[in-house]
XYZ file of C-alpha atoms in Angstrom:
685
model
C -0.231 -0.232 -0.143
C 1.120 3.565 -0.504
C 1.924 5.930 2.358
C 0.640 9.188 3.397
C 3.634 10.651 2.034
C 3.146 9.516 -1.713
C -0.982 9.774 -1.687
C -2.183 11.830 -5.075
C -2.960 14.959 -3.287
C 0.443 15.124 -1.808
C 2.332 14.722 -4.972
C 3.205 17.660 -7.379
C 4.715 17.243 -10.918
C 6.245 20.343 -11.701
C 9.057 21.826 -14.065
C 11.467 24.744 -13.832
C 11.115 27.157 -17.095
C 13.373 29.731 -17.926
C 15.567 31.938 -20.644
C 19.185 30.597 -20.517
C 21.300 31.763 -17.505
C 18.089 32.905 -15.693
C 18.788 30.259 -13.180
C 16.800 27.134 -13.333
C 19.376 24.507 -12.824
C 20.791 26.892 -9.796
C 17.572 26.723 -8.159
C 16.892 22.941 -8.690
C 20.173 22.393 -7.115
C 19.125 24.563 -4.105
C 15.834 22.854 -4.212
C 17.275 19.326 -3.634
C 19.868 20.751 -0.909
C 17.038 22.324 0.952
C 15.188 19.153 0.848
C 17.710 17.033 2.039
C 17.780 15.042 -1.185
C 21.609 16.431 -1.662
C 24.249 17.199 1.068
C 26.301 19.363 -0.903
C 25.078 22.443 -3.086
C 26.096 21.756 -6.909
C 27.302 24.789 -8.721
C 27.000 25.354 -12.462
C 30.322 27.096 -12.985
C 31.707 23.898 -11.283
C 30.307 21.366 -13.451
C 28.805 19.708 -9.772
C 25.322 20.221 -10.674
C 22.791 16.990 -10.317
C 20.482 17.855 -13.561
C 23.547 19.019 -15.670
C 25.283 15.384 -15.675
C 25.941 15.094 -19.250
C 29.392 15.750 -20.163
C 28.475 18.399 -22.680
C 26.103 20.331 -20.348
C 29.001 20.516 -18.051
C 31.623 21.751 -20.471
C 28.816 24.130 -21.995
C 27.589 25.577 -18.666
C 23.962 25.438 -20.198
C 21.156 22.728 -19.656
C 20.832 20.357 -23.113
C 18.228 17.733 -21.791
C 15.534 17.708 -19.438
C 16.280 16.076 -16.568
C 13.703 14.705 -13.787
C 14.484 14.384 -10.013
C 11.924 13.582 -7.349
C 12.735 15.097 -3.743
C 10.158 15.546 -0.746
C 9.131 18.543 1.351
C 6.527 19.165 4.053
C 5.089 15.779 3.299
C 4.701 16.541 -0.694
C 6.332 14.335 -2.996
C 7.843 16.579 -5.530
C 8.690 15.119 -9.211
C 10.657 18.044 -10.424
C 11.992 18.354 -14.294
C 14.621 20.915 -15.242
C 14.312 21.885 -18.620
C 16.407 23.502 -20.897
C 16.558 27.430 -21.703
C 17.959 27.637 -25.015
C 15.923 28.228 -27.788
C 17.414 25.305 -30.174
C 16.157 22.409 -27.266
C 12.691 23.996 -27.179
C 11.021 20.727 -28.121
C 12.621 19.291 -24.873
C 10.481 21.720 -22.734
C 7.645 20.980 -25.033
C 7.494 17.294 -24.448
C 8.351 17.781 -20.938
C 5.119 20.361 -20.406
C 2.725 17.556 -22.099
C 3.186 15.610 -18.766
C 3.421 18.243 -15.869
C 1.012 19.754 -13.908
C 2.477 22.637 -12.634
C 5.656 24.907 -13.250
C 7.939 27.509 -12.000
C 8.808 30.145 -14.303
C 12.328 31.828 -13.376
C 13.369 35.628 -14.444
C 16.718 37.650 -14.220
C 16.060 40.164 -11.983
C 17.989 42.469 -13.763
C 16.888 41.215 -17.479
C 13.180 40.656 -16.639
C 11.528 38.662 -19.367
C 13.779 37.511 -21.772
C 12.960 36.337 -25.423
C 13.227 32.584 -24.298
C 11.088 33.369 -21.349
C 8.180 34.181 -23.485
C 8.528 31.140 -25.554
C 8.638 28.947 -22.671
C 5.950 30.585 -21.583
C 3.477 30.183 -24.399
C 4.363 26.837 -24.351
C 2.910 26.316 -20.906
C -0.071 28.210 -22.059
C -0.831 25.928 -24.847
C -0.833 22.880 -22.170
C -2.998 25.069 -19.843
C 0.143 24.524 -17.343
C -0.659 26.847 -13.725
C 2.680 28.696 -13.453
C 4.265 30.626 -10.081
C 6.785 33.068 -10.838
C 10.376 33.600 -9.281
C 12.013 36.611 -9.769
C 15.907 35.471 -9.097
C 19.118 36.939 -8.772
C 17.967 40.082 -6.615
C 21.416 39.925 -5.467
C 22.812 41.357 -8.650
C 23.542 44.825 -9.417
C 20.718 46.825 -11.184
C 17.963 43.902 -9.869
C 14.658 45.804 -9.560
C 11.377 43.765 -8.582
C 8.855 46.003 -9.878
C 10.602 46.422 -13.316
C 10.875 42.531 -13.386
C 6.943 42.158 -12.562
C 5.995 45.058 -14.920
C 7.847 42.913 -17.852
C 5.751 40.000 -16.509
C 2.289 41.993 -16.903
C 3.172 43.803 -20.214
C 4.835 40.823 -22.106
C 3.103 37.699 -21.065
C -0.347 39.262 -20.023
C -1.182 37.501 -16.589
C -2.546 39.287 -13.705
C 0.898 39.129 -11.495
C 0.123 38.379 -7.622
C 3.497 39.513 -6.035
C 3.479 38.056 -2.529
C 6.771 39.449 -1.019
C 8.572 42.289 -0.569
C 12.604 42.223 -0.642
C 14.459 42.952 2.509
C 17.350 44.802 1.358
C 18.665 45.343 -2.428
C 21.604 43.812 -4.584
C 24.462 42.855 -2.341
C 22.370 43.874 0.550
C 19.627 41.425 -0.462
C 19.021 39.729 2.921
C 15.608 38.127 3.319
C 11.875 38.897 2.192
C 8.843 39.596 3.701
C 5.991 37.196 3.409
C 3.083 39.671 2.537
C 0.279 36.887 3.084
C 1.395 36.181 6.404
C 3.092 39.606 7.636
C 6.244 38.137 8.585
C 9.906 38.277 7.885
C 12.200 35.567 6.405
C 15.745 35.930 6.285
C 18.581 34.093 5.560
C 21.570 35.259 7.728
C 25.090 34.599 6.322
C 26.536 31.340 6.932
C 22.863 29.957 8.183
C 21.208 27.661 5.333
C 18.106 27.724 6.978
C 15.208 30.307 6.713
C 14.641 32.505 10.010
C 11.230 33.522 10.558
C 10.540 36.777 12.454
C 8.738 40.011 12.749
C 8.235 42.564 9.665
C 11.417 44.764 10.320
C 10.645 48.520 11.454
C 11.672 50.367 8.357
C 9.877 48.121 5.892
C 6.641 47.762 7.912
C 4.612 50.930 6.031
C 5.459 49.828 2.696
C 4.664 45.917 3.365
C 1.180 46.942 4.563
C 0.899 48.819 1.387
C 2.015 46.231 -0.897
C -0.298 43.604 1.369
C -3.477 45.862 0.634
C -2.462 45.823 -3.036
C -2.356 42.466 -3.209
C -6.118 42.258 -1.366
C -7.578 44.585 -4.104
C -5.707 42.439 -6.578
C -6.954 39.016 -5.627
C -10.251 40.410 -4.903
C -10.671 41.846 -8.434
C -10.142 38.495 -9.758
C -11.779 36.109 -7.129
C -15.447 36.464 -5.809
C -15.347 34.999 -2.795
C -12.427 36.788 -1.950
C -14.246 39.924 -3.210
C -17.612 39.106 -0.875
C -14.921 39.105 2.116
C -13.413 42.052 1.044
C -16.102 43.987 0.450
C -17.356 43.317 4.200
C -14.323 43.521 6.214
C -12.361 45.615 3.605
C -9.274 43.141 4.406
C -8.842 39.158 3.632
C -7.840 37.064 6.166
C -4.900 34.765 5.269
C -7.293 31.474 5.195
C -9.320 33.397 2.277
C -6.147 34.661 0.953
C -4.284 31.497 0.439
C -7.158 29.679 -0.930
C -7.921 32.449 -3.432
C -4.361 32.347 -4.533
C -4.267 28.811 -4.663
C -7.633 28.748 -7.286
C -6.169 31.883 -9.212
C -2.885 29.977 -10.053
C -4.504 26.690 -10.640
C -7.168 28.441 -12.992
C -4.520 30.809 -14.532
C -6.124 33.769 -13.889
C -3.505 35.235 -11.667
C 0.100 34.250 -11.042
C 2.190 34.439 -7.657
C 5.341 35.998 -7.815
C 8.158 35.091 -5.600
C 11.336 36.600 -5.364
C 14.984 35.469 -4.246
C 18.282 34.463 -5.320
C 19.082 30.882 -5.742
C 22.695 31.178 -5.905
C 23.094 32.552 -2.297
C 20.096 30.176 -1.145
C 17.820 32.679 -0.208
C 14.086 32.396 -1.181
C 13.971 28.436 -1.647
C 11.846 27.649 1.238
C 8.948 29.786 0.795
C 8.959 28.938 -3.072
C 8.912 25.398 -1.926
C 5.874 26.204 0.481
C 4.521 28.040 -2.391
C 4.958 24.979 -4.427
C 2.808 22.911 -1.716
C 0.478 25.555 -1.375
C -0.375 26.677 -5.043
C 0.117 24.507 -7.548
C -1.843 21.292 -8.370
C -1.772 17.885 -7.308
C -2.810 15.333 -10.180
C -6.312 15.100 -8.468
C -6.410 18.537 -9.066
C -6.144 18.395 -13.111
C -8.950 17.470 -15.641
C -9.215 13.857 -16.571
C -6.751 12.710 -19.174
C -8.384 12.470 -23.047
C -7.926 9.810 -24.943
C -9.248 7.673 -28.415
C -10.055 4.250 -28.228
C -11.994 3.285 -31.725
C -12.193 6.431 -33.187
C -14.440 7.583 -30.082
C -13.036 10.127 -27.194
C -12.763 8.761 -23.988
C -11.868 10.060 -20.719
C -9.840 8.562 -17.408
C -9.254 10.083 -14.457
C -6.300 9.718 -11.896
C -7.185 6.809 -10.012
C -5.093 4.295 -8.883
C -7.688 1.752 -9.543
C -8.678 2.768 -13.345
C -6.950 0.683 -16.099
C -3.111 1.512 -16.523
C -2.556 4.347 -19.316
C 0.733 6.458 -19.577
C 2.268 8.966 -22.177
C 6.210 8.296 -22.873
C 7.759 11.553 -23.316
C 11.082 10.686 -23.494
C 13.457 7.997 -24.250
C 17.437 7.850 -23.058
C 20.231 5.415 -23.136
C 22.535 5.129 -20.454
C 24.504 2.314 -18.445
C 21.325 0.697 -17.257
C 19.860 0.405 -20.566
C 17.180 1.734 -22.758
C 14.914 3.785 -20.876
C 10.972 5.026 -21.522
C 10.408 8.209 -19.284
C 6.477 8.037 -18.581
C 3.881 9.859 -17.185
C 1.192 7.419 -15.599
C -2.393 9.087 -15.952
C -4.422 6.232 -14.660
C -4.253 3.139 -12.800
C -1.227 1.057 -11.709
C 1.923 -0.579 -13.005
C 4.147 -3.151 -11.533
C 7.223 -4.605 -12.420
C 6.674 -7.320 -15.091
C 3.046 -6.269 -16.042
C 2.562 -6.601 -19.640
C 1.531 -3.245 -21.720
C 0.655 -2.128 -25.225
C 1.278 0.425 -27.443
C -2.113 1.158 -29.203
C -0.386 3.227 -31.439
C 1.897 0.099 -33.132
C -0.402 -2.888 -31.749
C 2.881 -4.381 -29.953
C 2.938 -5.295 -26.315
C 5.705 -5.454 -24.151
C 7.096 -6.602 -20.793
C 7.978 -4.109 -18.200
C 11.380 -5.281 -16.500
C 11.935 -2.593 -14.087
C 10.416 0.414 -12.895
C 12.683 3.633 -11.627
C 12.260 6.590 -9.679
C 14.720 8.769 -11.661
C 17.022 11.258 -10.163
C 19.113 12.577 -13.106
C 21.646 9.995 -14.261
C 21.145 7.493 -10.751
C 17.910 5.394 -10.333
C 16.241 3.927 -7.659
C 14.257 0.929 -8.363
C 10.412 0.778 -7.671
C 8.150 -2.418 -7.444
C 5.176 -0.350 -8.855
C 3.475 3.253 -9.912
C 0.468 4.435 -9.707
C -1.261 7.195 -11.276
C 0.128 10.644 -10.825
C 3.825 8.973 -11.018
C 6.677 10.217 -13.463
C 8.902 7.156 -13.678
C 11.350 5.263 -16.126
C 10.498 2.179 -17.406
C 13.316 -0.574 -18.673
C 12.255 -3.263 -21.192
C 9.556 -1.283 -23.191
C 12.419 -1.317 -26.315
C 9.854 -0.187 -29.037
C 8.291 2.992 -27.125
C 9.319 5.937 -28.497
C 8.752 9.910 -27.369
C 4.915 10.688 -27.670
C 3.998 6.694 -27.380
C 0.805 5.491 -25.293
C 1.577 2.476 -23.106
C -1.607 1.012 -21.085
C -3.327 -2.062 -20.600
C -3.790 -4.474 -23.275
C -7.235 -5.250 -22.010
C -8.264 -1.538 -21.877
C -6.600 0.391 -24.978
C -6.538 4.017 -24.976
C -4.455 6.327 -27.203
C -3.080 9.586 -25.644
C -2.321 12.833 -27.465
C 1.273 13.168 -28.336
C 3.014 16.122 -27.781
C 3.264 18.490 -30.846
C 6.680 18.254 -32.747
C 8.430 21.127 -33.823
C 9.620 21.138 -37.750
C 13.470 21.223 -37.617
C 14.706 24.227 -39.726
C 18.558 23.658 -40.039
C 20.099 20.960 -41.764
C 23.499 19.690 -42.265
C 25.082 16.681 -44.535
C 26.949 14.146 -42.611
C 28.886 11.280 -43.734
C 31.222 8.917 -42.087
C 35.111 9.509 -42.728
C 35.999 6.173 -43.417
C 33.336 3.956 -45.993
C 33.560 1.353 -43.852
C 31.612 3.207 -40.812
C 28.752 4.368 -42.893
C 26.393 1.284 -41.498
C 27.884 2.626 -37.233
C 26.960 6.192 -38.414
C 23.104 5.277 -39.529
C 22.776 3.022 -36.568
C 23.943 6.134 -34.284
C 22.047 8.770 -36.022
C 18.812 6.293 -35.598
C 19.659 6.177 -32.062
C 19.632 10.253 -31.700
C 16.649 10.306 -33.779
C 14.835 7.887 -31.657
C 15.855 9.962 -28.301
C 15.131 13.279 -29.627
C 11.960 13.866 -32.290
C 13.093 17.246 -33.316
C 15.923 15.350 -35.011
C 15.084 14.328 -38.198
C 17.225 11.803 -40.748
C 16.722 11.442 -44.121
C 18.635 10.649 -47.449
C 18.540 13.284 -50.095
C 17.242 11.561 -52.992
C 19.263 13.840 -55.701
C 22.475 13.885 -54.138
C 22.227 10.697 -52.073
C 23.509 12.699 -49.173
C 22.614 11.609 -45.065
C 21.047 14.783 -43.975
C 20.519 15.716 -40.485
C 17.744 18.315 -39.284
C 17.404 19.931 -36.268
C 16.025 23.513 -34.606
C 19.399 25.151 -34.685
C 22.924 25.173 -35.516
C 23.978 24.398 -31.368
C 21.395 21.724 -31.718
C 23.101 19.745 -34.341
C 26.447 20.198 -32.936
C 25.585 18.805 -29.634
C 24.033 15.814 -31.651
C 27.082 15.367 -33.725
C 29.366 15.433 -30.786
C 27.173 12.838 -29.015
C 27.829 10.504 -31.439
C 31.756 10.886 -31.164
C 31.467 11.101 -27.011
C 29.696 7.819 -27.391
C 32.616 6.177 -29.404
C 30.839 6.287 -32.501
C 32.669 6.887 -36.455
C 34.375 9.882 -37.348
C 31.533 12.455 -38.833
C 32.368 14.669 -41.417
C 29.786 17.910 -41.400
C 28.655 19.975 -44.234
C 27.689 23.378 -44.141
C 24.187 23.885 -42.419
C 21.252 24.147 -44.781
C 17.776 25.870 -43.938
C 14.368 24.696 -44.781
C 13.445 26.880 -47.491
C 9.464 26.662 -48.589
C 7.856 27.860 -51.725
C 4.446 29.703 -51.933
C 2.030 31.160 -54.519
C 1.548 34.957 -54.538
C -0.250 34.896 -57.916
C -2.685 32.145 -58.524
C -4.630 30.702 -61.970
C -8.178 30.000 -62.097
C -9.849 26.995 -64.425
C -6.383 25.016 -64.867
C -7.423 22.177 -66.998
C -5.733 18.953 -66.767
C -6.897 15.562 -68.099
C -5.173 12.294 -67.106
C -5.556 9.845 -69.819
C -3.433 6.241 -70.084
C -3.821 3.091 -72.054
C -1.268 0.330 -71.762
C -3.202 -2.861 -72.858
C -4.980 -3.553 -69.603
C -7.235 -1.302 -67.591
C -6.755 2.414 -68.744
C -7.082 5.369 -66.562
C -8.901 8.359 -67.075
C -9.248 11.312 -64.668
C -10.424 15.121 -65.844
C -10.044 17.752 -63.245
C -10.379 21.979 -63.364
C -8.253 23.552 -60.368
C -8.514 27.123 -59.346
C -5.231 27.920 -57.378
C -4.900 31.163 -55.244
C -2.973 32.198 -52.228
C -4.365 31.904 -48.500
C -5.567 34.990 -47.318
C -3.362 37.021 -44.846
C -5.119 36.208 -42.070
C -3.772 32.186 -42.835
C -0.108 33.759 -43.199
C 2.390 32.226 -45.661
C 1.819 28.621 -44.622
C -0.516 25.621 -44.717
C -2.802 24.407 -47.176
C -6.607 24.524 -47.696
C -8.537 22.148 -50.485
C -12.175 22.832 -51.528
C -14.729 21.292 -53.891
C -16.962 23.294 -55.574
C -18.137 20.226 -57.998
C -21.705 20.851 -59.152
C -24.095 17.943 -59.971
C -21.961 14.815 -59.258
C -19.500 15.387 -62.047
C -16.773 14.231 -59.709
C -18.075 11.815 -57.046
C -16.986 12.413 -53.917
C -14.670 9.505 -53.687
C -12.911 10.551 -56.512
C -12.413 14.121 -54.614
C -10.713 12.895 -51.735
C -8.396 11.089 -54.319
C -7.703 14.606 -56.109
C -6.811 16.237 -52.517
C -4.430 13.435 -51.939
C -2.780 13.784 -55.126
C -2.074 17.847 -54.550
C -0.792 16.748 -51.038
C 1.599 14.841 -52.815
C 2.512 17.468 -55.469
C 3.075 19.963 -52.435
C 6.493 18.223 -51.815
C 8.495 19.879 -54.120
C 7.809 23.139 -56.223
C 8.810 24.402 -59.620
C 11.385 26.925 -58.205
C 13.916 24.825 -56.892
C 12.044 21.765 -55.679
C 11.157 23.118 -52.021
C 7.771 22.110 -50.296
C 5.188 24.166 -51.282
C 2.945 26.085 -48.451
C 0.460 28.730 -48.077
C -1.889 28.058 -50.949
C -5.638 26.617 -51.860
C -6.648 24.869 -54.277
C -10.439 24.291 -55.545
C -11.289 21.616 -57.513
C -14.352 23.115 -60.161
C -14.994 20.779 -62.504
C -13.999 17.487 -64.020
C -15.566 14.678 -65.549
C -15.120 10.892 -65.406
C -15.204 7.497 -67.691
C -17.908 4.605 -66.911
C -14.694 1.857 -66.904
C -11.691 3.896 -67.232
C -11.592 6.285 -63.742
C -10.403 5.418 -60.355
C -8.977 6.864 -57.359
C -5.484 5.954 -58.273
C -6.439 8.141 -61.654
C -7.749 11.043 -60.124
C -4.794 10.873 -57.275
C -2.553 10.886 -60.408
C -4.351 13.948 -61.903
C -4.269 15.724 -58.737
C -0.550 15.349 -58.431
C 0.265 16.296 -62.089
C -2.510 18.608 -62.521
C -1.152 20.633 -59.430
C 2.261 20.545 -60.712
C 1.655 21.989 -63.975
C -0.857 24.755 -62.300
C 2.098 25.428 -59.963
C 4.428 26.591 -63.327
C 1.686 28.357 -64.230
C 1.438 30.576 -61.019
C 3.549 33.482 -59.497
C 5.871 31.968 -57.286
C 8.303 33.197 -54.477
C 10.796 31.414 -52.319
C 10.261 31.569 -48.411
C 13.316 31.568 -45.847
C 12.777 30.745 -42.116
C 13.108 34.112 -40.130
C 14.686 34.271 -36.644
C 13.648 37.007 -33.899
C 17.050 37.669 -32.598
C 17.710 39.887 -29.655
C 21.265 41.061 -28.926
C 22.275 42.422 -25.695
C 25.323 44.521 -25.723
C 27.302 47.380 -24.178
C 26.120 50.589 -25.390
C 29.306 51.355 -26.692
C 29.133 48.102 -29.503
C 25.362 48.763 -30.437
C 26.498 50.809 -33.592
C 28.728 47.549 -34.600
C 26.157 45.150 -34.051
C 23.174 47.269 -35.976
C 25.561 47.318 -38.942
C 26.185 43.512 -39.059
C 22.837 43.111 -38.693
C 21.706 45.184 -41.581
C 24.492 43.282 -43.419
C 22.666 39.885 -42.359
C 19.397 41.594 -43.950
C 18.161 42.007 -40.424
C 15.345 44.010 -39.863
C 15.545 45.906 -36.175
C 12.273 46.206 -34.320
C 13.514 47.754 -31.659
C 16.027 48.446 -28.774
C 15.962 48.458 -24.835
C 18.278 49.531 -22.201
C 18.404 46.986 -19.406
C 21.135 47.409 -16.392
C 23.716 49.488 -18.452
C 23.411 47.357 -21.289
C 21.541 47.517 -24.651
C 18.911 44.981 -26.033
C 18.497 44.884 -29.589
C 15.516 42.719 -31.504
C 15.472 42.181 -34.865
C 14.188 40.007 -37.551
C 17.256 37.959 -39.528
C 16.659 35.249 -42.028
C 18.183 32.087 -40.438
C 20.606 31.794 -43.193
C 22.270 34.825 -42.581
C 23.247 34.014 -38.621
C 25.374 30.772 -39.399
C 28.908 32.028 -37.762
C 27.036 34.918 -35.822
C 27.954 33.902 -32.473
C 31.753 34.126 -33.325
C 31.332 37.443 -35.314
C 29.769 38.982 -32.413
C 32.394 37.976 -29.873
C 35.042 39.222 -32.024
C 32.659 42.704 -32.517
C 32.440 43.133 -29.171
C 35.284 41.642 -27.294
C 33.479 39.219 -25.755
C 30.959 40.947 -24.092
C 28.036 40.475 -26.380
C 25.411 37.801 -26.066
C 22.431 36.994 -28.671
C 18.910 34.359 -28.470
C 17.062 33.453 -31.273
C 13.842 32.177 -31.481
C 11.647 31.003 -34.809
C 9.556 33.686 -36.354
C 8.333 32.045 -39.132
C 9.044 32.633 -42.871
C 9.301 35.823 -45.098
C 10.000 36.113 -48.860
C 13.705 35.440 -49.952
C 15.702 37.504 -52.807
C 16.765 35.484 -55.647
C 19.230 33.395 -55.828
C 19.485 31.527 -52.301
C 21.056 28.419 -51.764
C 19.278 25.201 -53.529
C 18.888 21.992 -52.780
């Protein structure tokens, strides 16, 4: 039987989300230390952190792979995932958010909301993940809690509910005032535990004012709190706590705390907030799945049939592990599970509680748990595992489309097979990596989310004892689109080769999608009247048109951003078939596209470059030379952040150029910003 400690109401499944260098991994380390899980504080700069255990993470000083850990605080089991902050590894964040119930969003007290902070916030919005916010690094020069909160309000648009007031500023930051309970929480130098006491005399007036602001903000959002506020003109601790919990879980408000993880100040109140405000598995809606085409829901119940989602696959010294969020039921060592996507059944050899690169064996896991399973060899990230007697297919995480490609080859011809196996393992562990063979050049092409993503992948092959790999220049994913369409384009497909013939007659209108749909996507419509083309043949024409989108008439890149309408057609009583109309759709659209006005699209990235004021001119000139369009600039803590839209193809090697122009003082971040028309000529396939 499960103990009181691990009842579902006392479980918190959460992630740490933030921009690069906001302090996610340090927050995770301090949580592990505060909960007694580790005996020594790990440091990113020393390469001694628990979650950044991969050699590449320690060498680069950044989180690359999402790492799970588990700890206990005040009777609550906290399953925590430290996620990457670099945009190239956003797919790791996406897959983690799919299985989490809550999150801690970490913000730099100097920089506030940064580009990747905004990206991960939007990812959490898509999955409806409740969040609390931690404004970190209050000990830094230029740190300002109010400015950081303003940036959260303006750029992320939640209702920030600030529940703490800093005691001291910058180097003198010593603790916080808890505005809910109106007490101080300080961390004297050399003391690892929090000391609680009365509000300092010098801060009582300011604390009372901020408590009033908090009560008014909560009352404006929460009906029960509003009723008490109108009656008493204040809120009790119990009412305020309950309202903050409700607003956090509904997403109508975001509790904001502050601290300095590096100096180990603010972690205990953060853990208290996790336990008090973020949801347990019992508080989230029943998971939705599909069985035989019908939607089915399963509540978080240990007695229900087992269903879980694989969100990560990893291989290490213990073998191949499938990381699973258990949504319903119970699974025990030795049980047989089924993957309804493939129809395969496998036996669970071991169940492991994950502690980054270490594991603790379990006999069973129940609804609400996040564990790793050994023995399920065919499961992939996004696979559902369920009770063979009660199949259910859960919705997988959305896989991002790769935007950068490199050609890879084994330096020795005898290693070609080893390279293929190594690439297959990479793609299995990371679905955002795509391996394909170029049909024209015969090259093996590795595609991913950015230069760093691909660099890490190739380095992983080398460090795992794989073959020596040669890498070509990265190539970006161009697209082609229609800007001037054609109407009434007639195409007849007639084929007679001695047997049954093929006949299909189609009339197509091709036009660009409207501005509301942007430059991506594809729509197919049928305007045929009188049954001149039967419905089953209409579907075949649509399938053929989709086939034709794989290669455009300009340079053979995929085609997007168009609408095709089937307006008329004709059939033959004997020679018409699905195959004939699919062929007509494919060949007809190809011919129609040659008659259209087409443009090439290139992927564009939003780049935020942070540099000292004396280097802004050089950076602006370099961005202009790279066809960048500057959209704004902002001064933050003595540095200037310049934001620009730059074609992805122009960003290769930018890190080296930026370091040279700023004497190593400049940094930049990128995030995908869609596609835009490209000038001709551009690099082709």
